[in-house]
Amino acid sequence: FTQNEPNSVHFNDPKWSNMWYIHCNDRTSPCRSDMNVMAAWQRGYTGKNVVVTIMDDGIERNHPDLVQNYDHLASYDINGNDHDPTPRYDFRNENIHGTRCAGEVAAAANNSHCIVGIAFNARIGGIRMLDGDVTDMVEAKSLGIRPDYIDIYSASWGPKDDGKTVDGPGPLTKQAFEQGIKRGRKGLGSIFVWASGNGGRQGDHCSCDGYTSSIYTISISSTTEHGNRPWYLEACSSIIATTYSSGEFNERRIVTTDLRHRCTDSHTGTSVSAPIVAGIVALTLEANRLLTWRDVQHLLVKTSRPVHLKADDWKTNAAGHRVSHLYGFGLVDAEAMVVEASKWTTVPPQHICTQIPERQTSINTTGCSENPGQHVSYLEHVVVRVIMVHQRRGDLEINLISPSGTKSQLLAKRQFDSSNEGFRNWEFMSVHFWGESAEGTWTLEVTDTPSKLRNPEVLGNLKEWTLILHGTSEHPYQPHRDQDSHNGTLETPSPEEILEEPDVQEEKEEDEYQGLCHSECGDQGCDGPDADHCLNCIHFSLGNLRSSRTCVSHCPLGHYGDVASHRCRRCFKGCERCVGRRADECVSCRRGLYLNTVNSSCDHTCPLGYFTEESQRQCEKCNDKCQSCVRDADRCTSCNEGYSLAGMTCVPECTNGTFFHLEEMTCTSCHSSCRTCTGPGQEDCLQCADGFLQQDWGCVHSCSPGYYSGEAAGGAHHMCHRCEDNCVSCSGPGSTCVQCKDGYSLVSRTCMVNASCNNADEVFCEMVKSNRLCEKKLYRQFCCRTCLMNG
Amino acid sequence: VSGHGDVYTNHWAVRVTGGPQQADRVAAKYGYVNLGQIGSLDHHYHFHHSRVVRRAAYSQKGPHRFIHMDPEVEWAQQQIIKPRVKR
């Protein structure tokens, strides 16, 4: 903590005094200013001429705090396919996210409005791409908007953080990332900053998000004001650094711009951390425009610091970098970034060394020293690509141990991940080996801890794994750099300093039994120290006299607390939680059963009109239009009366004269000639309007030449039938021709080719006549005219 | 056919060499409209088919799918909705 920095700058923005994470000019309370943003400003870096864009749900470009720095060239609306990224306004304010992120980067300073952005002189744009169907193509387009103009792309979104999703960039997005780092910023590489994930409460792990674990993205996590782990924080090995963000209710929050020209200090998850780093990287690029995408990552590794961030896994790797699965290399330090950047020499080219161990979990590598173009001696990102089959993915834990002995957890157990899909060429990434030597034996540890929900005898199978080492063949830093850090704050700690740290894993002394009863025991006392020694219970007793009873504060799953008798009683068969013993008193159901919310019972299937919601294991109502649905209320499989199924949506059955327009999702008028139709055109008629006759695929007022009017099949209405072949006009079906085409002659009201038959002698014509060939359509041109002319 | 609850859109990503005019021709042949290059990815084009349901649980059959077999088309992928959450 620092108090009242004497040289601090003051701005007239109303929320400036609340921006504890940037400055400390509040005389009454101490604050954290150790991201050193103001120190970077005081060195003259405010983001001038650096362009940042926010890939999100749009940004409010006319917000008073954004309008000054708004850059239309750094903006695009992918959802609306135009150049205006203004969010879609609705009464629920769904699209606030991008505007909030944008303010954190580049809100104007000293304009008497709201806040001050980290890079308050940077250019800011928005790519509106989350307010619609997101596809691989939408993501790829977003990442490829003006790569030579935009320096930094900030994203605070990703696949679901529900603890059971494993998803990442598709083939186009992967290419877009690769193009960005190869060609963006005129070859220096686009900077992609990514929020690490909000699924802490769901036990999610950011290695299961292929965006934030990509080597091309800078993955940023969050810490609270007091350096605690926020409830939403996901751990993983690809996190590079951390910023402050919202924490518990008694800790201060982050302030930023909000939709409708407002300010907000409402809760922020990791979303705000990405733009904070985007802002700090903007200051850094102002200090040195020639930094490559890898230089920026090196700078973050080198300058971020553990400071007071609390985690029990801080370790020092063999290159001297302190790193944690929660915070990466620690809290970002803006001043250290700009100072280092201003004297930075670009790191040597990236080499990639790929090794596939043969049916072993260890591999001894030289770092591809035999191939100079691939030789990796000093590590940067390490990727492990895994093909693994497993019946319950969430039971897996994966660690990677470097030749230097650094152990990085690539994947932790995920309680909610019951998928049996395993991992199909999934790439795990770790930055924990940064700077270490690649050479030696690497070991992959896969631990399978069967949960009680699966058959423990069925084991998984690690089919293949690939070790992909990224780094340089020569030392990435010039020799003088290591002794050139400012104020000592950039130094990695000496071994002595590390030893002096308090051991956070210090063992606690165990309490010894001294005749006291267990805290769950009631007023009758106990005959031993444990909960099963109680003579009565404060809350509930579980079990029976034969199997011994124990006192518990809450009844376990499958039981409910009977307050009157202080007993845990069993729920009805199939109930996981209940409020009584009856079948209709269930609150949630055991696995494989679903709670019927209408009668509070547990069933194997849901009634018609309901679908099985797997995460809550309950029956939820389908959309009003659906007769039945699957997985989601709007994913219909059959429709109620008056609706018909189009894909998975129930659409109104349109009245006569209209058809259902798939694009506009409305009933749209048919062409005026149609009574019913499948589309707007004249050729889309199914039935004709009154006064029209169907002719081929259209409807006409009167039949065209070559057609005659007659009853349609079934006799319901009239339509135009085609006259016989070669007949220009006719009076009806069959031999009723009135006029023939050129080259044909009318013979017995039939059109016959004018050519005569050379060999139509008497015998031949007799054969034609006796076989009645001229009455058969197929033979009508078969010398008939010649034979008829000859009598 | 999707086995994972995927939702198919009426947008395709298609790789065609030979330039935008060639892409236009390929698109027209199967009833698509070429909406242009995908970001900065060379030879990759965004095709849209207005006669295919905008969102469907299945990849619908029909003549539009012949594009996948066209010798001018190196790669084509019907776009699937990827659930994304703001953090």
mmCIF file of C-alpha atoms in Angstrom, chain A residues 38 50 67 119 168 187 218 273 344 355 359 364 372 423 435 455 473 476 485-486 537 573 584 590 613 738:
data_model
loop_
_atom_site.group_PDB
_atom_site.id
_atom_site.type_symbol
_atom_site.label_atom_id
_atom_site.label_comp_id
_atom_site.label_asym_id
_atom_site.label_seq_id
_atom_site.Cartn_x
_atom_site.Cartn_y
_atom_site.Cartn_z
ATOM 1 C CA MET A 38 0.757 6.925 -13.471
ATOM 2 C CA VAL A 50 -1.331 3.646 -30.908
ATOM 3 C CA VAL A 67 -15.680 10.377 -28.800
ATOM 4 C CA ALA A 119 -3.898 4.935 -22.506
ATOM 5 C CA GLY A 168 -11.279 -23.085 -29.290
ATOM 6 C CA GLY A 187 5.168 -7.706 -40.194
ATOM 7 C CA ILE A 218 -1.761 -12.616 -24.199
ATOM 8 C CA SER A 273 -8.299 -7.123 -17.194
ATOM 9 C CA TRP A 344 14.533 -3.083 -25.935
ATOM 10 C CA GLN A 355 8.812 -34.001 -30.987
ATOM 11 C CA ARG A 359 4.564 -44.790 -26.768
ATOM 12 C CA ASN A 364 14.600 -36.803 -24.219
ATOM 13 C CA PRO A 372 19.544 -25.006 -37.025
ATOM 14 C CA PHE A 423 -9.203 -34.779 -26.181
ATOM 15 C CA GLY A 435 13.623 -18.841 -20.345
ATOM 16 C CA ASN A 455 -16.881 -47.235 -13.564
ATOM 17 C CA SER A 473 18.425 -20.740 -30.333
ATOM 18 C CA PRO A 476 16.774 -13.595 -26.142
ATOM 19 C CA SER A 485 16.640 -2.803 -14.642
ATOM 20 C CA HIS A 486 15.329 0.387 -13.087
ATOM 21 C CA CYS A 537 -27.000 -33.373 18.080
ATOM 22 C CA LYS A 573 -36.188 -43.006 -4.307
ATOM 23 C CA ASP A 584 -43.676 -35.155 -5.062
ATOM 24 C CA ARG A 590 -30.146 -38.163 -8.905
ATOM 25 C CA GLU A 613 -31.991 -29.727 -18.958
ATOM 26 C CA VAL A 738 -55.693 -26.692 -85.269
#
